[in-house]
Amino acid sequence: MRLVWQLAAVAAVAFIGGRSVAAVQGNPWLTLVLGTLTAVLSVAVYRKVVRRTEQRPVTELAREGAVSAAGRGLLTGAAIFGAVIANLAFLGSYEVKGAGSATGAVGLIGFMAAAAATEELIFRGVLFRIIEERTGTWIALTLTGVLFGMVHLFNPHADLWGAVAIAIEAGAMLAAAYAATRSLWLPIGLHFGWNFAASAIFSTEVSGNGTPQGLLDASTSGPVLITGGDFGPEGSVYSVLFGVLATAVFLRLAHRRGRLLPRRRPADRADAPTTIPR
């Protein structure tokens, strides 16, 4: 039941916050405020419901080191997406025409903060973490990665390839980032950094959502396999490639730190919760 309660609590914040942000999307300053508030509230609700249902300190959202971990994630996510754009530009598939909209970028900060926090708390904080306790890291990473990709099928301009790309480059990478650190701050920062760079800096589509213009007035053109088409560069083979490389790095780090969990035997499931090195 802890999975049900935790999922319901965070999903409720995500739904209400998402509706509120969507209602004021034409106003970048209100979008910034409501999006940031949604992100902060979702973290607070997650802490409270996990503490109550599991009777333990919520170490995966510890305040100590939160800023540095989220900051490292932000820089890493932005750098990875920047590498994708650099490859598109090298091939002539990404062109900057001039300056874009600074106020548009402001609104995107709040929008992407809400999306990054709520999605990471739901998919990595609740689903991946609890499934991993029973099935081990590899199965949990695969299952939640596939689910994360499938959810994006409901986005505008989505197709099966876009869902597969999201499952690999985001679902797997973000779960691996959590496994390597056992902290949700890194994947939250990583998710935000990727989305912020894609929308607020490079002004590309994010998962086909019709993202407002960011700091640059830019466009993509060329083969869909390279640019991702209407779905955005997340549907590019370069995003998948860099996502796979980042996933491999995080999983190697998790292995070296002894943080990859094996599948638990049925006889072990009545034991105390698995102890994970941190």
CSV table of C-alpha atoms in Angstrom, one decimal:
chain,number,residue,atom,x,y,z
A,1,MET,CA,0.0,0.0,0.0
A,2,ARG,CA,2.9,2.4,0.5
A,3,LEU,CA,3.4,2.5,-3.3
A,4,VAL,CA,-0.3,3.4,-3.8
A,5,TRP,CA,-0.2,6.1,-1.1
A,6,GLN,CA,3.1,7.6,-2.3
A,7,LEU,CA,2.1,7.5,-5.9
A,8,ALA,CA,-1.3,9.1,-5.2
A,9,ALA,CA,0.1,11.9,-3.1
A,10,VAL,CA,2.8,13.0,-5.6
A,11,ALA,CA,0.5,12.5,-8.6
A,12,ALA,CA,-2.1,14.7,-7.0
A,13,VAL,CA,0.4,17.5,-6.7
A,14,ALA,CA,1.6,16.9,-10.2
A,15,PHE,CA,-2.0,17.1,-11.6
A,16,ILE,CA,-3.0,20.2,-9.7
A,17,GLY,CA,0.3,21.9,-10.4
A,18,GLY,CA,0.2,21.0,-14.1
A,19,ARG,CA,-3.3,22.3,-14.5
A,20,SER,CA,-2.4,25.6,-12.7
A,21,VAL,CA,0.7,26.1,-14.9
A,22,ALA,CA,-1.2,25.3,-18.0
A,23,ALA,CA,-3.9,27.9,-17.1
A,24,VAL,CA,-1.3,30.7,-16.9
A,25,GLN,CA,1.0,29.5,-19.7
A,26,GLY,CA,0.6,32.8,-21.5
A,27,ASN,CA,2.1,34.7,-18.6
A,28,PRO,CA,5.8,33.7,-18.1
A,29,TRP,CA,6.1,35.2,-14.6
A,30,LEU,CA,3.1,33.4,-13.2
A,31,THR,CA,4.3,30.2,-15.0
A,32,LEU,CA,7.7,30.7,-13.2
A,33,VAL,CA,6.0,31.1,-9.8
A,34,LEU,CA,3.5,28.3,-10.1
A,35,GLY,CA,5.9,25.9,-11.7
A,36,THR,CA,8.5,26.5,-8.9
A,37,LEU,CA,5.8,26.2,-6.3
A,38,THR,CA,4.7,22.9,-7.7
A,39,ALA,CA,8.3,21.5,-7.7
A,40,VAL,CA,8.8,22.6,-4.0
A,41,LEU,CA,5.4,21.3,-2.9
A,42,SER,CA,6.0,17.9,-4.6
A,43,VAL,CA,9.2,17.5,-2.7
A,44,ALA,CA,7.6,18.3,0.6
A,45,VAL,CA,4.7,16.0,0.0
A,46,TYR,CA,7.0,13.1,-1.1
A,47,ARG,CA,9.0,13.6,2.1
A,48,LYS,CA,5.9,13.5,4.3
A,49,VAL,CA,4.2,10.5,2.7
A,50,VAL,CA,7.4,8.4,2.5
A,51,ARG,CA,8.3,9.2,6.1
A,52,ARG,CA,4.8,8.3,7.2
A,53,THR,CA,4.4,5.1,5.2
A,54,GLU,CA,7.9,3.7,5.6
A,55,GLN,CA,8.8,5.1,9.1
A,56,ARG,CA,12.3,6.1,8.1
A,57,PRO,CA,14.4,9.2,7.3
A,58,VAL,CA,13.9,10.2,3.7
A,59,THR,CA,17.6,10.0,2.8
A,60,GLU,CA,17.0,10.1,-0.9
A,61,LEU,CA,15.9,13.7,-0.5
A,62,ALA,CA,18.4,14.7,2.2
A,63,ARG,CA,18.8,18.4,2.6
A,64,GLU,CA,22.6,18.0,3.1
A,65,GLY,CA,24.3,18.2,-0.3
A,66,ALA,CA,21.0,18.8,-2.2
A,67,VAL,CA,22.2,22.0,-3.9
A,68,SER,CA,25.5,20.6,-5.1
A,69,ALA,CA,23.9,17.3,-6.3
A,70,ALA,CA,21.1,19.1,-8.2
A,71,GLY,CA,23.6,21.6,-9.6
A,72,ARG,CA,25.8,18.8,-10.9
A,73,GLY,CA,22.8,17.2,-12.5
A,74,LEU,CA,21.7,20.4,-14.1
A,75,LEU,CA,25.1,21.0,-15.6
A,76,THR,CA,25.4,17.4,-16.8
A,77,GLY,CA,21.9,17.4,-18.4
A,78,ALA,CA,22.6,20.7,-20.1
A,79,ALA,CA,26.0,19.5,-21.4
A,80,ILE,CA,24.5,16.2,-22.8
A,81,PHE,CA,21.8,18.0,-24.6
A,82,GLY,CA,24.3,20.6,-25.8
A,83,ALA,CA,26.4,17.8,-27.3
A,84,VAL,CA,23.3,16.6,-29.2
A,85,ILE,CA,22.7,20.2,-30.6
A,86,ALA,CA,26.4,20.5,-31.5
A,87,ASN,CA,26.2,17.4,-33.6
A,88,LEU,CA,23.0,18.6,-35.3
A,89,ALA,CA,24.6,21.9,-36.0
A,90,PHE,CA,27.7,20.2,-37.4
A,91,LEU,CA,25.4,18.4,-39.9
A,92,GLY,CA,23.6,21.6,-40.8
A,93,SER,CA,20.4,20.4,-39.1
A,94,TYR,CA,20.3,23.1,-36.4
A,95,GLU,CA,20.5,26.8,-37.3
A,96,VAL,CA,20.4,29.9,-35.1
A,97,LYS,CA,18.7,32.9,-36.7
A,98,GLY,CA,19.1,35.4,-33.9
A,99,ALA,CA,17.9,36.2,-30.4
A,100,GLY,CA,14.7,34.7,-29.1
A,101,SER,CA,12.6,35.5,-26.1
A,102,ALA,CA,14.1,36.1,-22.7
A,103,THR,CA,10.6,36.2,-21.0
A,104,GLY,CA,9.7,33.0,-22.8
A,105,ALA,CA,12.8,31.4,-21.2
A,106,VAL,CA,11.7,32.7,-17.8
A,107,GLY,CA,8.4,30.9,-18.0
A,108,LEU,CA,10.1,27.7,-19.2
A,109,ILE,CA,12.2,27.6,-16.0
A,110,GLY,CA,9.0,27.2,-13.9
A,111,PHE,CA,7.4,24.8,-16.4
A,112,MET,CA,10.4,22.5,-16.6
A,113,ALA,CA,11.1,22.7,-12.8
A,114,ALA,CA,7.6,21.3,-12.2
A,115,ALA,CA,7.9,18.6,-14.8
A,116,ALA,CA,11.4,17.5,-13.6
A,117,ALA,CA,10.5,17.3,-9.9
A,118,THR,CA,7.2,15.6,-10.2
A,119,GLU,CA,8.2,13.1,-12.9
A,120,GLU,CA,11.4,12.1,-11.0
A,121,LEU,CA,9.6,11.7,-7.7
A,122,ILE,CA,6.9,9.5,-9.4
A,123,PHE,CA,9.1,7.4,-11.6
A,124,ARG,CA,12.4,7.2,-9.8
A,125,GLY,CA,11.4,8.1,-6.2
A,126,VAL,CA,8.3,5.9,-6.0
A,127,LEU,CA,8.2,3.4,-8.8
A,128,PHE,CA,11.8,2.6,-9.5
A,129,ARG,CA,12.8,2.6,-5.8
A,130,ILE,CA,10.0,0.3,-4.6
A,131,ILE,CA,10.1,-2.1,-7.7
A,132,GLU,CA,13.9,-2.3,-7.3
A,133,GLU,CA,13.5,-3.7,-3.8
A,134,ARG,CA,11.7,-6.7,-5.2
A,135,THR,CA,13.2,-7.2,-8.6
A,136,GLY,CA,16.7,-5.8,-8.4
A,137,THR,CA,18.2,-2.8,-10.3
A,138,TRP,CA,18.2,-4.2,-13.8
A,139,ILE,CA,14.6,-5.3,-14.0
A,140,ALA,CA,13.4,-2.2,-12.2
A,141,LEU,CA,15.4,0.0,-14.6
A,142,THR,CA,13.9,-1.8,-17.6
A,143,LEU,CA,10.3,-1.8,-16.4
A,144,THR,CA,10.2,1.9,-15.3
A,145,GLY,CA,12.2,3.0,-18.4
A,146,VAL,CA,9.6,1.3,-20.7
A,147,LEU,CA,6.7,2.8,-18.7
A,148,PHE,CA,8.3,6.3,-18.8
A,149,GLY,CA,8.6,5.9,-22.6
A,150,MET,CA,5.0,4.7,-22.9
A,151,VAL,CA,3.6,7.7,-21.0
A,152,HIS,CA,5.2,10.0,-23.6
A,153,LEU,CA,3.1,8.3,-26.3
A,154,PHE,CA,0.2,10.6,-25.2
A,155,ASN,CA,2.3,13.7,-26.1
A,156,PRO,CA,1.5,15.6,-29.3
A,157,HIS,CA,3.5,14.4,-32.4
A,158,ALA,CA,4.6,11.2,-30.4
A,159,ASP,CA,5.1,7.9,-32.1
A,160,LEU,CA,6.6,4.5,-31.2
A,161,TRP,CA,10.2,5.6,-32.0
A,162,GLY,CA,9.8,8.7,-29.8
A,163,ALA,CA,8.6,6.5,-26.9
A,164,VAL,CA,11.5,4.1,-27.4
A,165,ALA,CA,14.0,7.0,-27.5
A,166,ILE,CA,12.6,8.5,-24.3
A,167,ALA,CA,12.7,5.1,-22.6
A,168,ILE,CA,16.4,4.7,-23.4
A,169,GLU,CA,17.8,8.2,-23.2
A,170,ALA,CA,15.7,9.4,-20.2
A,171,GLY,CA,14.0,6.5,-18.4
A,172,ALA,CA,17.2,4.4,-18.2
A,173,MET,CA,19.6,7.3,-17.8
A,174,LEU,CA,17.7,8.9,-14.9
A,175,ALA,CA,17.2,5.6,-13.1
A,176,ALA,CA,20.9,4.8,-13.4
A,177,ALA,CA,21.7,8.3,-12.0
A,178,TYR,CA,19.6,7.5,-9.0
A,179,ALA,CA,21.2,4.1,-8.6
A,180,ALA,CA,24.6,5.6,-8.7
A,181,THR,CA,24.0,8.2,-6.0
A,182,ARG,CA,20.9,6.9,-4.1
A,183,SER,CA,19.8,10.5,-4.2
A,184,LEU,CA,16.9,12.0,-6.2
A,185,TRP,CA,18.6,15.4,-6.4
A,186,LEU,CA,20.9,14.3,-9.2
A,187,PRO,CA,18.2,12.9,-11.5
A,188,ILE,CA,15.9,15.9,-10.7
A,189,GLY,CA,18.8,18.3,-11.7
A,190,LEU,CA,19.7,16.1,-14.7
A,191,HIS,CA,16.1,16.1,-15.9
A,192,PHE,CA,15.7,19.8,-15.4
A,193,GLY,CA,19.1,20.6,-17.1
A,194,TRP,CA,18.2,18.6,-20.2
A,195,ASN,CA,14.7,20.1,-20.6
A,196,PHE,CA,15.9,23.6,-19.7
A,197,ALA,CA,18.7,23.4,-22.4
A,198,ALA,CA,16.3,22.0,-25.0
A,199,SER,CA,13.6,24.6,-24.4
A,200,ALA,CA,14.8,27.7,-22.7
A,201,ILE,CA,18.3,27.9,-24.4
A,202,PHE,CA,18.2,26.1,-27.7
A,203,SER,CA,14.5,26.7,-28.4
A,204,THR,CA,13.7,23.1,-29.6
A,205,GLU,CA,10.6,21.0,-29.1
A,206,VAL,CA,10.6,19.0,-25.9
A,207,SER,CA,8.8,15.6,-26.4
A,208,GLY,CA,6.5,17.1,-29.0
A,209,ASN,CA,4.8,19.5,-26.6
A,210,GLY,CA,4.8,22.7,-28.7
A,211,THR,CA,7.4,24.4,-26.4
A,212,PRO,CA,7.5,28.3,-26.4
A,213,GLN,CA,10.5,30.0,-27.8
A,214,GLY,CA,13.5,30.3,-25.6
A,215,LEU,CA,16.7,32.5,-25.7
A,216,LEU,CA,17.5,31.6,-29.3
A,217,ASP,CA,15.5,32.0,-32.4
A,218,ALA,CA,16.5,28.7,-34.0
A,219,SER,CA,15.1,25.9,-36.2
A,220,THR,CA,15.9,22.3,-37.1
A,221,SER,CA,15.7,20.7,-40.5
A,222,GLY,CA,16.8,17.5,-42.1
A,223,PRO,CA,16.1,13.8,-41.7
A,224,VAL,CA,13.8,12.9,-38.9
A,225,LEU,CA,16.2,10.3,-37.6
A,226,ILE,CA,18.7,13.1,-37.0
A,227,THR,CA,16.5,15.9,-35.8
A,228,GLY,CA,13.6,14.0,-34.2
A,229,GLY,CA,11.1,15.8,-36.5
A,230,ASP,CA,8.1,17.4,-34.7
A,231,PHE,CA,8.8,15.4,-31.6
A,232,GLY,CA,12.1,17.4,-31.1
A,233,PRO,CA,15.7,16.3,-30.7
A,234,GLU,CA,14.8,13.8,-28.0
A,235,GLY,CA,13.7,11.7,-31.0
A,236,SER,CA,17.2,12.0,-32.6
A,237,VAL,CA,19.6,9.1,-32.7
A,238,TYR,CA,22.2,11.4,-31.1
A,239,SER,CA,20.0,11.8,-28.0
A,240,VAL,CA,19.7,8.0,-27.8
A,241,LEU,CA,23.5,7.6,-28.3
A,242,PHE,CA,24.5,10.1,-25.6
A,243,GLY,CA,21.8,8.8,-23.3
A,244,VAL,CA,23.1,5.2,-23.6
A,245,LEU,CA,26.7,6.5,-22.9
A,246,ALA,CA,25.5,8.4,-19.8
A,247,THR,CA,23.5,5.4,-18.6
A,248,ALA,CA,26.6,3.2,-18.9
A,249,VAL,CA,28.7,5.6,-17.0
A,250,PHE,CA,26.2,5.8,-14.1
A,251,LEU,CA,25.7,2.1,-14.0
A,252,ARG,CA,29.4,1.5,-13.9
A,253,LEU,CA,29.7,4.0,-11.0
A,254,ALA,CA,26.8,2.3,-9.2
A,255,HIS,CA,28.6,-1.1,-9.6
A,256,ARG,CA,31.9,0.3,-8.3
A,257,ARG,CA,30.0,1.7,-5.3
A,258,GLY,CA,28.2,-1.6,-4.6
A,259,ARG,CA,24.7,0.0,-5.2
A,260,LEU,CA,23.3,-2.4,-7.8
A,261,LEU,CA,20.7,-4.5,-6.1
A,262,PRO,CA,20.2,-8.2,-7.0
A,263,ARG,CA,16.7,-9.7,-7.5
A,264,ARG,CA,15.4,-10.8,-4.1
A,265,ARG,CA,14.3,-14.4,-3.5
A,266,PRO,CA,10.7,-15.0,-2.3
A,267,ALA,CA,12.1,-16.1,1.1
A,268,ASP,CA,13.8,-12.8,1.5
A,269,ARG,CA,10.8,-10.6,0.9
A,270,ALA,CA,9.5,-10.8,4.5
A,271,ASP,CA,12.8,-9.5,5.8
A,272,ALA,CA,13.7,-5.9,6.6
A,273,PRO,CA,13.9,-3.5,3.7
A,274,THR,CA,17.1,-3.8,1.6
A,275,THR,CA,20.0,-1.8,3.0
A,276,ILE,CA,21.6,0.2,0.1
A,277,PRO,CA,25.1,1.7,0.5
A,278,ARG,CA,25.0,5.5,0.2
